[in-house]
């Protein structure tokens, strides 16, 4: 039993008002790592269920989808709300049973990965779509799920990667925004320490001490190479080093080359406390919740962006124990790497970190390929001109409401022969 934070209550009210409206909702729910977005989304789907509609909840990975299944079941089972689950690794029989629950409308809440928008999935009356970690999905994937509904459904898009306000107002201008900007009481900020790779051996004692206290540890290997094979090889070396130095502990490795069932078995073992130290590539970045883990070590942290490091750090500090994140780096550090590590040492605030990330890397890098248009504006600069966004938003909506004659008069007034190339901006 727990009380909602004021920020959670505010977000629930905003979503409730949207769902009661005749216009379909299109809302972005942002919360920092561990701020409690799940309970907010549960309030939203209960409203849909009460009106006898179905809700689809889509997560980017099977690990995260299973975790949602577990959390949502805890809340919804006492209310007798039937949940269906769809993922790519189900056998034909399991899949057929789940599809039937969805088609007949017996299941009011349907949780899954991208398997949700495959052709043979037919909803009886889908009216709310909740998409978790939206930056992992393309726009067309979001659309293919919403097209499963007979009428345009309400959409709630959630992210634990805070987005700077200026980007929310530009790249996500079509979405209303709700922000959970406080953490649940009792959470302690994670202490962050930067440590040179040359002091790696000192960490063995630290790991043993934390393990003796009954808590668990993540050790994350980062490799800039894209290939899973090289990443696995790098993790393998670290795994061998740690196993030989910590023979009395259970050390297990997880990486992208394992099958889905293998990954899930390891994560479930770790969550149940059967593994002391988990050596991982960045597959654990999003959504894994193990409150007993209180030490996170990130190797070669200078190779990762701020947002990614903040996400990894968010895997610890989920219980009441004091947690530590150690960012290991290889000297010499570039200026931008020094700045990144310094920002993380100074702050646990995801929104401040996102703003710094924007200043250091620019909007194109943060938004990824789907929205590079924002980055290649001819005149405006999102970081420099953020203060103008509100006014620009106001006047552009006024202009859209105006008659075509007034619109053309304004365009002719400001864009003469010499400036026509701005039409392509």
mmCIF file of C-alpha atoms in Angstrom:
data_model
loop_
_atom_site.group_PDB
_atom_site.id
_atom_site.type_symbol
_atom_site.label_atom_id
_atom_site.label_comp_id
_atom_site.label_asym_id
_atom_site.label_seq_id
_atom_site.Cartn_x
_atom_site.Cartn_y
_atom_site.Cartn_z
ATOM 1 C CA UNK A 1 0.000 0.000 0.000
ATOM 2 C CA UNK A 2 1.319 3.457 -0.885
ATOM 3 C CA UNK A 3 0.151 7.017 -1.504
ATOM 4 C CA UNK A 4 0.378 8.572 -4.937
ATOM 5 C CA UNK A 5 2.750 11.520 -5.301
ATOM 6 C CA UNK A 6 1.216 14.909 -6.172
ATOM 7 C CA UNK A 7 2.752 14.623 -9.669
ATOM 8 C CA UNK A 8 1.164 11.190 -10.240
ATOM 9 C CA UNK A 9 -2.248 12.496 -9.122
ATOM 10 C CA UNK A 10 -1.939 15.487 -11.463
ATOM 11 C CA UNK A 11 -1.081 13.245 -14.435
ATOM 12 C CA UNK A 12 -3.974 10.879 -13.642
ATOM 13 C CA UNK A 13 -6.389 13.847 -13.649
ATOM 14 C CA UNK A 14 -5.049 15.144 -16.989
ATOM 15 C CA UNK A 15 -5.427 11.710 -18.601
ATOM 16 C CA UNK A 16 -8.897 11.214 -17.073
ATOM 17 C CA UNK A 17 -10.049 14.527 -18.595
ATOM 18 C CA UNK A 18 -8.705 13.482 -22.032
ATOM 19 C CA UNK A 19 -10.383 10.070 -21.894
ATOM 20 C CA UNK A 20 -13.719 11.681 -20.998
ATOM 21 C CA UNK A 21 -13.464 13.826 -24.119
ATOM 22 C CA UNK A 22 -14.947 12.946 -27.532
ATOM 23 C CA UNK A 23 -11.648 13.793 -29.278
ATOM 24 C CA UNK A 24 -9.079 10.933 -29.189
ATOM 25 C CA UNK A 25 -6.312 11.565 -26.653
ATOM 26 C CA UNK A 26 -2.726 11.813 -27.866
ATOM 27 C CA UNK A 27 -0.628 12.320 -24.726
ATOM 28 C CA UNK A 28 3.028 11.867 -23.837
ATOM 29 C CA UNK A 29 3.610 10.756 -20.240
ATOM 30 C CA UNK A 30 7.173 11.542 -19.202
ATOM 31 C CA UNK A 31 8.669 10.456 -15.942
ATOM 32 C CA UNK A 32 12.188 10.143 -14.712
ATOM 33 C CA UNK A 33 13.577 6.661 -14.064
ATOM 34 C CA UNK A 34 11.554 5.031 -11.243
ATOM 35 C CA UNK A 35 8.971 7.829 -10.939
ATOM 36 C CA UNK A 36 5.975 5.474 -11.069
ATOM 37 C CA UNK A 37 4.481 5.672 -14.582
ATOM 38 C CA UNK A 38 2.952 2.190 -14.365
ATOM 39 C CA UNK A 39 0.348 3.096 -11.764
ATOM 40 C CA UNK A 40 -0.657 6.175 -13.791
ATOM 41 C CA UNK A 41 -1.240 4.005 -16.873
ATOM 42 C CA UNK A 42 -3.264 1.548 -14.769
ATOM 43 C CA UNK A 43 -5.668 4.318 -13.734
ATOM 44 C CA UNK A 44 -6.078 5.143 -17.449
ATOM 45 C CA UNK A 45 -6.874 1.586 -18.497
ATOM 46 C CA UNK A 46 -9.312 1.056 -15.608
ATOM 47 C CA UNK A 47 -11.327 3.959 -17.031
ATOM 48 C CA UNK A 48 -11.430 2.185 -20.415
ATOM 49 C CA UNK A 49 -12.372 -1.174 -18.827
ATOM 50 C CA UNK A 50 -15.199 0.449 -16.828
ATOM 51 C CA UNK A 51 -16.689 1.567 -20.147
ATOM 52 C CA UNK A 52 -16.299 -1.978 -21.497
ATOM 53 C CA UNK A 53 -13.444 -1.199 -23.896
ATOM 54 C CA UNK A 54 -10.122 -2.934 -24.481
ATOM 55 C CA UNK A 55 -6.642 -1.507 -23.848
ATOM 56 C CA UNK A 56 -3.443 -2.611 -25.592
ATOM 57 C CA UNK A 57 -0.095 -2.088 -23.810
ATOM 58 C CA UNK A 58 2.941 -2.377 -26.075
ATOM 59 C CA UNK A 59 6.540 -2.698 -24.802
ATOM 60 C CA UNK A 60 9.742 -2.780 -26.919
ATOM 61 C CA UNK A 61 11.254 -5.986 -25.484
ATOM 62 C CA UNK A 62 9.986 -9.244 -24.122
ATOM 63 C CA UNK A 63 11.763 -8.683 -20.785
ATOM 64 C CA UNK A 64 9.855 -5.429 -20.342
ATOM 65 C CA UNK A 65 6.536 -6.843 -21.625
ATOM 66 C CA UNK A 66 6.775 -9.733 -19.106
ATOM 67 C CA UNK A 67 7.532 -7.286 -16.336
ATOM 68 C CA UNK A 68 4.424 -5.282 -17.286
ATOM 69 C CA UNK A 69 2.418 -8.498 -17.292
ATOM 70 C CA UNK A 70 3.596 -9.226 -13.749
ATOM 71 C CA UNK A 71 2.939 -5.676 -12.461
ATOM 72 C CA UNK A 72 -0.414 -5.237 -14.171
ATOM 73 C CA UNK A 73 -1.574 -8.660 -12.954
ATOM 74 C CA UNK A 74 -0.753 -7.698 -9.350
ATOM 75 C CA UNK A 75 -3.024 -4.643 -9.647
ATOM 76 C CA UNK A 76 -5.789 -5.983 -11.907
ATOM 77 C CA UNK A 77 -6.303 -9.580 -10.738
ATOM 78 C CA UNK A 78 -8.094 -8.504 -7.510
ATOM 79 C CA UNK A 79 -10.450 -6.478 -9.744
ATOM 80 C CA UNK A 80 -11.217 -9.579 -11.891
ATOM 81 C CA UNK A 81 -9.903 -7.909 -15.037
ATOM 82 C CA UNK A 82 -8.754 -10.530 -17.565
ATOM 83 C CA UNK A 83 -5.349 -9.944 -19.197
ATOM 84 C CA UNK A 84 -4.080 -11.477 -22.447
ATOM 85 C CA UNK A 85 -0.388 -11.612 -23.360
ATOM 86 C CA UNK A 86 1.193 -11.826 -26.823
ATOM 87 C CA UNK A 87 4.871 -12.205 -27.675
ATOM 88 C CA UNK A 88 6.987 -13.579 -30.495
ATOM 89 C CA UNK A 89 8.243 -16.582 -28.520
ATOM 90 C CA UNK A 90 4.842 -18.184 -27.739
ATOM 91 C CA UNK A 91 3.994 -21.569 -29.204
ATOM 92 C CA UNK A 92 0.997 -21.967 -31.554
ATOM 93 C CA UNK A 93 -1.319 -23.321 -28.860
ATOM 94 C CA UNK A 94 -0.599 -20.507 -26.365
ATOM 95 C CA UNK A 95 -0.956 -17.932 -29.110
ATOM 96 C CA UNK A 96 -4.292 -19.343 -30.300
ATOM 97 C CA UNK A 97 -5.727 -19.219 -26.765
ATOM 98 C CA UNK A 98 -4.605 -15.608 -26.291
ATOM 99 C CA UNK A 99 -5.934 -14.506 -29.706
ATOM 100 C CA UNK A 100 -9.335 -15.953 -28.856
ATOM 101 C CA UNK A 101 -9.466 -14.008 -25.558
ATOM 102 C CA UNK A 102 -8.691 -10.822 -27.514
ATOM 103 C CA UNK A 103 -11.155 -11.414 -30.352
ATOM 104 C CA UNK A 104 -14.092 -12.348 -28.112
ATOM 105 C CA UNK A 105 -13.441 -9.350 -25.869
ATOM 106 C CA UNK A 106 -12.989 -11.555 -22.778
ATOM 107 C CA UNK A 107 -9.553 -10.009 -22.264
ATOM 108 C CA UNK A 108 -9.939 -6.314 -21.510
ATOM 109 C CA UNK A 109 -6.194 -5.631 -21.206
ATOM 110 C CA UNK A 110 -3.757 -6.981 -23.788
ATOM 111 C CA UNK A 111 -0.022 -6.723 -23.097
ATOM 112 C CA UNK A 112 2.702 -7.579 -25.583
ATOM 113 C CA UNK A 113 5.599 -6.687 -27.838
ATOM 114 C CA UNK A 114 5.268 -5.718 -31.524
ATOM 115 C CA UNK A 115 3.436 -9.071 -31.873
ATOM 116 C CA UNK A 116 0.340 -7.002 -30.992
ATOM 117 C CA UNK A 117 0.045 -5.393 -34.406
ATOM 118 C CA UNK A 118 0.512 -8.511 -36.530
ATOM 119 C CA UNK A 119 -2.188 -9.280 -39.082
ATOM 120 C CA UNK A 120 -4.060 -12.096 -37.320
ATOM 121 C CA UNK A 121 -4.609 -10.067 -34.129
ATOM 122 C CA UNK A 122 -8.229 -8.843 -34.036
ATOM 123 C CA UNK A 123 -9.510 -6.756 -31.144
ATOM 124 C CA UNK A 124 -13.185 -6.700 -30.262
ATOM 125 C CA UNK A 125 -13.306 -3.022 -29.256
ATOM 126 C CA UNK A 126 -9.866 -1.453 -28.771
ATOM 127 C CA UNK A 127 -10.163 2.118 -27.476
ATOM 128 C CA UNK A 128 -6.899 2.858 -25.607
ATOM 129 C CA UNK A 129 -3.342 2.179 -26.761
ATOM 130 C CA UNK A 130 -0.477 2.569 -24.240
ATOM 131 C CA UNK A 131 3.000 2.542 -25.738
ATOM 132 C CA UNK A 132 5.970 2.214 -23.399
ATOM 133 C CA UNK A 133 9.436 3.567 -24.206
ATOM 134 C CA UNK A 134 8.153 5.277 -27.335
ATOM 135 C CA UNK A 135 11.638 6.104 -28.705
ATOM 136 C CA UNK A 136 12.159 2.382 -29.358
ATOM 137 C CA UNK A 137 9.220 2.301 -31.817
ATOM 138 C CA UNK A 138 8.911 3.897 -35.252
ATOM 139 C CA UNK A 139 5.900 6.047 -36.067
ATOM 140 C CA UNK A 140 4.586 3.410 -38.509
ATOM 141 C CA UNK A 141 4.631 0.773 -35.737
ATOM 142 C CA UNK A 142 2.515 3.040 -33.543
ATOM 143 C CA UNK A 143 0.139 3.559 -36.449
ATOM 144 C CA UNK A 144 -0.220 -0.144 -37.257
ATOM 145 C CA UNK A 145 -1.377 -0.779 -33.690
ATOM 146 C CA UNK A 146 -3.842 2.123 -33.626
ATOM 147 C CA UNK A 147 -5.284 0.947 -36.965
ATOM 148 C CA UNK A 148 -6.443 -2.232 -35.207
ATOM 149 C CA UNK A 149 -9.213 -0.154 -33.611
ATOM 150 C CA UNK A 150 -12.568 0.415 -35.332
ATOM 151 C CA UNK A 151 -12.438 4.124 -34.406
ATOM 152 C CA UNK A 152 -9.266 6.151 -33.716
ATOM 153 C CA UNK A 153 -8.277 5.047 -30.198
ATOM 154 C CA UNK A 154 -6.934 7.175 -27.358
ATOM 155 C CA UNK A 155 -3.120 6.972 -27.199
ATOM 156 C CA UNK A 156 -0.878 7.277 -24.168
ATOM 157 C CA UNK A 157 2.802 7.289 -25.050
ATOM 158 C CA UNK A 158 5.186 6.745 -22.098
ATOM 159 C CA UNK A 159 8.895 7.375 -21.811
ATOM 160 C CA UNK A 160 11.445 7.110 -19.000
ATOM 161 C CA UNK A 161 13.926 9.095 -21.066
ATOM 162 C CA UNK A 162 13.029 12.653 -20.119
ATOM 163 C CA UNK A 163 12.818 14.944 -23.142
ATOM 164 C CA UNK A 164 13.868 18.599 -22.838
ATOM 165 C CA UNK A 165 10.919 21.008 -22.919
ATOM 166 C CA UNK A 166 12.072 22.666 -26.154
ATOM 167 C CA UNK A 167 12.077 19.295 -27.931
ATOM 168 C CA UNK A 168 8.672 18.362 -26.518
ATOM 169 C CA UNK A 169 7.266 21.592 -27.949
ATOM 170 C CA UNK A 170 8.796 20.991 -31.393
ATOM 171 C CA UNK A 171 9.368 17.318 -32.175
ATOM 172 C CA UNK A 172 6.336 16.192 -30.163
ATOM 173 C CA UNK A 173 4.137 19.228 -30.803
ATOM 174 C CA UNK A 174 1.209 16.975 -31.767
ATOM 175 C CA UNK A 175 1.192 15.418 -28.281
ATOM 176 C CA UNK A 176 -0.114 16.896 -25.037
ATOM 177 C CA UNK A 177 2.416 16.351 -22.265
ATOM 178 C CA UNK A 178 2.103 15.118 -18.681
ATOM 179 C CA UNK A 179 5.217 15.067 -16.529
ATOM 180 C CA UNK A 180 5.836 13.058 -13.342
ATOM 181 C CA UNK A 181 8.522 15.263 -11.894
ATOM 182 C CA UNK A 182 8.936 13.796 -8.397
ATOM 183 C CA UNK A 183 10.102 10.416 -7.119
ATOM 184 C CA UNK A 184 8.137 8.297 -4.629
ATOM 185 C CA UNK A 185 9.073 9.081 -0.985
ATOM 186 C CA UNK A 186 11.796 6.920 0.578
ATOM 187 C CA UNK A 187 13.906 6.679 -2.588
ATOM 188 C CA UNK A 188 17.478 7.733 -2.006
ATOM 189 C CA UNK A 189 19.444 9.402 -4.802
ATOM 190 C CA UNK A 190 22.082 7.121 -6.318
ATOM 191 C CA UNK A 191 25.651 8.174 -5.477
ATOM 192 C CA UNK A 192 27.732 8.392 -8.670
ATOM 193 C CA UNK A 193 31.518 7.965 -8.741
ATOM 194 C CA UNK A 194 33.908 8.148 -11.713
ATOM 195 C CA UNK A 195 36.837 5.706 -11.551
ATOM 196 C CA UNK A 196 39.744 5.124 -13.928
ATOM 197 C CA UNK A 197 39.989 1.657 -15.564
ATOM 198 C CA UNK A 198 43.443 1.322 -14.014
ATOM 199 C CA UNK A 199 41.774 0.939 -10.577
ATOM 200 C CA UNK A 200 39.572 -1.934 -11.710
ATOM 201 C CA UNK A 201 41.056 -4.418 -9.219
ATOM 202 C CA UNK A 202 39.828 -2.281 -6.294
ATOM 203 C CA UNK A 203 36.266 -3.106 -7.287
ATOM 204 C CA UNK A 204 36.609 -6.809 -6.436
ATOM 205 C CA UNK A 205 36.595 -6.035 -2.696
ATOM 206 C CA UNK A 206 33.665 -3.622 -3.124
ATOM 207 C CA UNK A 207 31.621 -6.272 -4.948
ATOM 208 C CA UNK A 208 32.379 -8.878 -2.292
ATOM 209 C CA UNK A 209 31.378 -6.487 0.521
ATOM 210 C CA UNK A 210 28.031 -5.633 -1.099
ATOM 211 C CA UNK A 211 27.333 -9.269 -1.848
ATOM 212 C CA UNK A 212 28.093 -10.213 1.787
ATOM 213 C CA UNK A 213 25.441 -7.676 2.824
ATOM 214 C CA UNK A 214 22.944 -9.685 0.748
ATOM 215 C CA UNK A 215 22.637 -7.223 -2.122
ATOM 216 C CA UNK A 216 23.218 -7.667 -5.851
ATOM 217 C CA UNK A 217 25.417 -6.045 -8.468
ATOM 218 C CA UNK A 218 25.271 -5.189 -12.195
ATOM 219 C CA UNK A 219 28.459 -4.917 -14.240
ATOM 220 C CA UNK A 220 27.755 -3.433 -17.669
ATOM 221 C CA UNK A 221 30.175 -3.858 -20.581
ATOM 222 C CA UNK A 222 29.917 -1.270 -23.314
ATOM 223 C CA UNK A 223 31.412 -1.656 -26.741
ATOM 224 C CA UNK A 224 30.978 0.859 -29.480
ATOM 225 C CA UNK A 225 31.000 -1.820 -32.220
ATOM 226 C CA UNK A 226 27.564 -2.647 -33.551
ATOM 227 C CA UNK A 227 28.137 -6.368 -33.852
ATOM 228 C CA UNK A 228 26.643 -8.635 -31.194
ATOM 229 C CA UNK A 229 29.605 -10.992 -31.641
ATOM 230 C CA UNK A 230 32.146 -8.351 -30.599
ATOM 231 C CA UNK A 231 29.984 -7.193 -27.714
ATOM 232 C CA UNK A 232 29.630 -10.760 -26.473
ATOM 233 C CA UNK A 233 33.408 -11.235 -26.739
ATOM 234 C CA UNK A 234 34.027 -8.106 -24.650
ATOM 235 C CA UNK A 235 31.515 -9.267 -22.031
ATOM 236 C CA UNK A 236 33.136 -12.720 -22.076
ATOM 237 C CA UNK A 237 36.547 -11.278 -21.129
ATOM 238 C CA UNK A 238 35.063 -9.306 -18.237
ATOM 239 C CA UNK A 239 33.018 -12.330 -17.169
ATOM 240 C CA UNK A 240 36.143 -14.531 -17.038
ATOM 241 C CA UNK A 241 38.066 -11.861 -15.088
ATOM 242 C CA UNK A 242 35.266 -11.484 -12.509
ATOM 243 C CA UNK A 243 34.535 -15.217 -12.212
ATOM 244 C CA UNK A 244 38.161 -16.062 -11.519
ATOM 245 C CA UNK A 245 38.444 -13.277 -8.899
ATOM 246 C CA UNK A 246 35.095 -13.984 -7.238
ATOM 247 C CA UNK A 247 34.945 -17.778 -7.243
ATOM 248 C CA UNK A 248 32.652 -17.893 -4.200
ATOM 249 C CA UNK A 249 29.953 -15.735 -5.882
ATOM 250 C CA UNK A 250 27.448 -16.698 -8.546
ATOM 251 C CA UNK A 251 28.468 -14.613 -11.565
ATOM 252 C CA UNK A 252 26.297 -14.877 -14.705
ATOM 253 C CA UNK A 253 26.532 -13.205 -18.096
ATOM 254 C CA UNK A 254 23.680 -11.880 -20.283
ATOM 255 C CA UNK A 255 24.146 -10.482 -23.825
ATOM 256 C CA UNK A 256 22.342 -9.949 -27.115
ATOM 257 C CA UNK A 257 23.340 -13.295 -28.681
ATOM 258 C CA UNK A 258 21.371 -15.374 -26.179
ATOM 259 C CA UNK A 259 17.890 -16.563 -27.161
ATOM 260 C CA UNK A 260 14.856 -14.818 -25.656
ATOM 261 C CA UNK A 261 14.068 -17.718 -23.287
ATOM 262 C CA UNK A 262 17.719 -17.785 -22.107
ATOM 263 C CA UNK A 263 17.676 -14.033 -21.404
ATOM 264 C CA UNK A 264 14.373 -14.277 -19.576
ATOM 265 C CA UNK A 265 15.539 -17.192 -17.420
ATOM 266 C CA UNK A 266 18.654 -15.224 -16.379
ATOM 267 C CA UNK A 267 16.706 -12.031 -15.609
ATOM 268 C CA UNK A 268 14.143 -13.960 -13.606
ATOM 269 C CA UNK A 269 16.956 -15.708 -11.651
ATOM 270 C CA UNK A 270 18.541 -12.328 -10.939
ATOM 271 C CA UNK A 271 15.210 -10.824 -9.846
ATOM 272 C CA UNK A 272 14.719 -13.738 -7.435
ATOM 273 C CA UNK A 273 18.134 -13.141 -5.861
ATOM 274 C CA UNK A 274 19.779 -16.353 -7.148
ATOM 275 C CA UNK A 275 22.590 -14.435 -8.905
ATOM 276 C CA UNK A 276 25.080 -12.204 -7.038
ATOM 277 C CA UNK A 277 26.652 -10.434 -9.986
ATOM 278 C CA UNK A 278 25.159 -9.976 -13.449
ATOM 279 C CA UNK A 279 27.595 -9.142 -16.256
ATOM 280 C CA UNK A 280 25.639 -7.578 -19.111
ATOM 281 C CA UNK A 281 25.876 -5.697 -22.375
ATOM 282 C CA UNK A 282 23.459 -2.760 -22.481
ATOM 283 C CA UNK A 283 20.415 -5.080 -22.904
ATOM 284 C CA UNK A 284 19.372 -4.189 -19.357
ATOM 285 C CA UNK A 285 19.146 -0.476 -20.092
ATOM 286 C CA UNK A 286 15.369 -0.108 -19.990
ATOM 287 C CA UNK A 287 12.741 -1.183 -17.545
ATOM 288 C CA UNK A 288 14.357 -3.936 -15.478
ATOM 289 C CA UNK A 289 13.236 -3.660 -11.863
ATOM 290 C CA UNK A 290 15.289 -5.437 -9.185
ATOM 291 C CA UNK A 291 15.018 -3.464 -5.893
ATOM 292 C CA UNK A 292 17.715 -5.608 -4.235
ATOM 293 C CA UNK A 293 20.427 -4.498 -6.721
ATOM 294 C CA UNK A 294 22.398 -1.628 -5.183
ATOM 295 C CA UNK A 295 25.665 -1.393 -7.141
ATOM 296 C CA UNK A 296 25.984 -0.602 -10.846
ATOM 297 C CA UNK A 297 29.401 -0.631 -12.511
ATOM 298 C CA UNK A 298 29.616 0.678 -16.081
ATOM 299 C CA UNK A 299 32.800 -0.131 -17.987
ATOM 300 C CA UNK A 300 34.105 2.402 -20.557
ATOM 301 C CA UNK A 301 31.321 4.795 -19.588
ATOM 302 C CA UNK A 302 32.883 7.562 -21.692
ATOM 303 C CA UNK A 303 31.554 5.746 -24.765
ATOM 304 C CA UNK A 304 27.896 6.191 -23.834
ATOM 305 C CA UNK A 305 25.622 9.215 -24.102
ATOM 306 C CA UNK A 306 24.185 10.939 -21.035
ATOM 307 C CA UNK A 307 20.652 9.620 -21.484
ATOM 308 C CA UNK A 308 21.870 6.020 -21.793
ATOM 309 C CA UNK A 309 24.085 6.312 -18.707
ATOM 310 C CA UNK A 310 21.204 7.835 -16.735
ATOM 311 C CA UNK A 311 18.960 4.932 -17.808
ATOM 312 C CA UNK A 312 21.572 2.373 -16.706
ATOM 313 C CA UNK A 313 22.055 4.132 -13.379
ATOM 314 C CA UNK A 314 18.273 3.947 -12.916
ATOM 315 C CA UNK A 315 18.482 0.149 -12.628
ATOM 316 C CA UNK A 316 19.765 0.626 -9.059
ATOM 317 C CA UNK A 317 18.341 2.788 -6.287
ATOM 318 C CA UNK A 318 14.933 1.110 -6.532
ATOM 319 C CA UNK A 319 14.881 -0.187 -2.961
ATOM 320 C CA UNK A 320 15.376 1.615 0.341
ATOM 321 C CA UNK A 321 19.122 0.818 0.511
ATOM 322 C CA UNK A 322 21.765 3.394 -0.468
ATOM 323 C CA UNK A 323 22.915 2.613 -4.026
ATOM 324 C CA UNK A 324 26.097 3.446 -5.893
ATOM 325 C CA UNK A 325 26.863 3.758 -9.608
ATOM 326 C CA UNK A 326 30.536 3.536 -10.587
ATOM 327 C CA UNK A 327 31.408 4.951 -14.018
ATOM 328 C CA UNK A 328 34.699 3.490 -15.172
ATOM 329 C CA UNK A 329 36.601 5.354 -17.871
ATOM 330 C CA UNK A 330 39.717 4.989 -20.000
ATOM 331 C CA UNK A 331 42.157 7.919 -19.808
ATOM 332 C CA UNK A 332 42.744 10.309 -21.481
ATOM 333 C CA UNK A 333 39.173 11.650 -21.601
ATOM 334 C CA UNK A 334 37.938 14.033 -24.295
ATOM 335 C CA UNK A 335 36.414 17.323 -23.089
ATOM 336 C CA UNK A 336 32.875 16.234 -23.922
ATOM 337 C CA UNK A 337 33.335 12.912 -22.083
ATOM 338 C CA UNK A 338 34.611 14.824 -19.028
ATOM 339 C CA UNK A 339 31.535 17.060 -19.159
ATOM 340 C CA UNK A 340 29.189 14.062 -19.442
ATOM 341 C CA UNK A 341 30.675 12.260 -16.444
ATOM 342 C CA UNK A 342 30.676 15.483 -14.428
ATOM 343 C CA UNK A 343 26.961 16.093 -15.147
ATOM 344 C CA UNK A 344 26.119 12.588 -13.891
ATOM 345 C CA UNK A 345 28.218 13.015 -10.749
ATOM 346 C CA UNK A 346 26.444 16.282 -9.983
ATOM 347 C CA UNK A 347 22.822 15.327 -10.645
ATOM 348 C CA UNK A 348 20.199 12.574 -10.475
ATOM 349 C CA UNK A 349 17.579 14.733 -12.213
ATOM 350 C CA UNK A 350 16.716 13.199 -15.584
ATOM 351 C CA UNK A 351 15.227 16.429 -16.941
ATOM 352 C CA UNK A 352 18.339 18.464 -16.171
ATOM 353 C CA UNK A 353 20.483 15.684 -17.671
ATOM 354 C CA UNK A 354 18.322 15.621 -20.823
ATOM 355 C CA UNK A 355 18.766 19.381 -21.219
ATOM 356 C CA UNK A 356 22.565 19.036 -20.885
ATOM 357 C CA UNK A 357 22.507 16.157 -23.389
ATOM 358 C CA UNK A 358 20.676 18.405 -25.857
ATOM 359 C CA UNK A 359 23.267 21.164 -25.384
ATOM 360 C CA UNK A 360 26.190 18.752 -25.797
ATOM 361 C CA UNK A 361 24.909 16.649 -28.691
ATOM 362 C CA UNK A 362 22.204 18.654 -30.475
ATOM 363 C CA UNK A 363 18.637 17.550 -31.276
ATOM 364 C CA UNK A 364 19.442 15.215 -34.211
ATOM 365 C CA UNK A 365 21.478 12.844 -32.050
ATOM 366 C CA UNK A 366 18.868 12.705 -29.296
ATOM 367 C CA UNK A 367 15.812 12.194 -31.474
ATOM 368 C CA UNK A 368 17.471 9.654 -33.739
ATOM 369 C CA UNK A 369 16.792 9.284 -37.451
ATOM 370 C CA UNK A 370 13.016 9.521 -37.255
ATOM 371 C CA UNK A 371 12.952 13.233 -36.575
ATOM 372 C CA UNK A 372 16.137 14.598 -38.099
ATOM 373 C CA UNK A 373 14.087 17.377 -39.741
ATOM 374 C CA UNK A 374 14.116 19.181 -36.418
ATOM 375 C CA UNK A 375 17.915 19.144 -36.430
ATOM 376 C CA UNK A 376 18.288 20.550 -39.940
ATOM 377 C CA UNK A 377 16.234 23.733 -39.560
ATOM 378 C CA UNK A 378 17.716 26.453 -41.762
ATOM 379 C CA UNK A 379 17.494 29.336 -39.259
ATOM 380 C CA UNK A 380 16.178 28.248 -35.880
ATOM 381 C CA UNK A 381 18.360 26.580 -33.280
ATOM 382 C CA UNK A 382 16.408 24.525 -30.736
ATOM 383 C CA UNK A 383 18.877 25.171 -27.907
ATOM 384 C CA UNK A 384 19.479 28.871 -28.580
ATOM 385 C CA UNK A 385 15.893 29.805 -29.506
ATOM 386 C CA UNK A 386 13.986 27.670 -26.983
ATOM 387 C CA UNK A 387 12.528 30.814 -25.374
ATOM 388 C CA UNK A 388 10.706 31.674 -28.648
ATOM 389 C CA UNK A 389 8.936 28.327 -29.009
ATOM 390 C CA UNK A 390 5.853 29.201 -27.001
ATOM 391 C CA UNK A 391 5.205 32.342 -29.048
ATOM 392 C CA UNK A 392 5.955 30.566 -32.333
ATOM 393 C CA UNK A 393 3.487 27.867 -31.320
ATOM 394 C CA UNK A 394 0.819 30.459 -30.491
ATOM 395 C CA UNK A 395 1.196 32.457 -33.735
ATOM 396 C CA UNK A 396 1.407 29.395 -35.968
ATOM 397 C CA UNK A 397 -1.880 28.049 -34.550
ATOM 398 C CA UNK A 398 -3.436 31.530 -35.136
ATOM 399 C CA UNK A 399 -2.164 31.443 -38.691
ATOM 400 C CA UNK A 400 -3.673 27.997 -39.275
ATOM 401 C CA UNK A 401 -7.060 29.307 -38.126
ATOM 402 C CA UNK A 402 -6.869 32.289 -40.513
ATOM 403 C CA UNK A 403 -8.376 32.337 -43.997
ATOM 404 C CA UNK A 404 -6.223 31.227 -46.927
ATOM 405 C CA UNK A 405 -6.207 34.834 -48.170
ATOM 406 C CA UNK A 406 -4.690 36.110 -44.894
ATOM 407 C CA UNK A 407 -2.188 33.242 -44.830
ATOM 408 C CA UNK A 408 -0.983 34.042 -48.366
ATOM 409 C CA UNK A 409 -0.768 37.773 -47.562
ATOM 410 C CA UNK A 410 1.536 36.969 -44.623
ATOM 411 C CA UNK A 411 3.664 34.606 -46.699
ATOM 412 C CA UNK A 412 4.021 37.215 -49.468
ATOM 413 C CA UNK A 413 4.828 39.873 -46.884
ATOM 414 C CA UNK A 414 7.736 37.915 -45.379
ATOM 415 C CA UNK A 415 9.000 35.654 -48.155
ATOM 416 C CA UNK A 416 9.911 37.531 -51.316
ATOM 417 C CA UNK A 417 11.690 36.255 -54.432
ATOM 418 C CA UNK A 418 15.079 36.110 -52.702
ATOM 419 C CA UNK A 419 13.817 33.987 -49.826
ATOM 420 C CA UNK A 420 11.768 31.327 -51.629
ATOM 421 C CA UNK A 421 14.372 28.652 -50.724
ATOM 422 C CA UNK A 422 13.003 28.792 -47.168
ATOM 423 C CA UNK A 423 9.909 26.968 -48.434
ATOM 424 C CA UNK A 424 12.097 23.850 -48.489
ATOM 425 C CA UNK A 425 13.280 24.372 -44.918
#
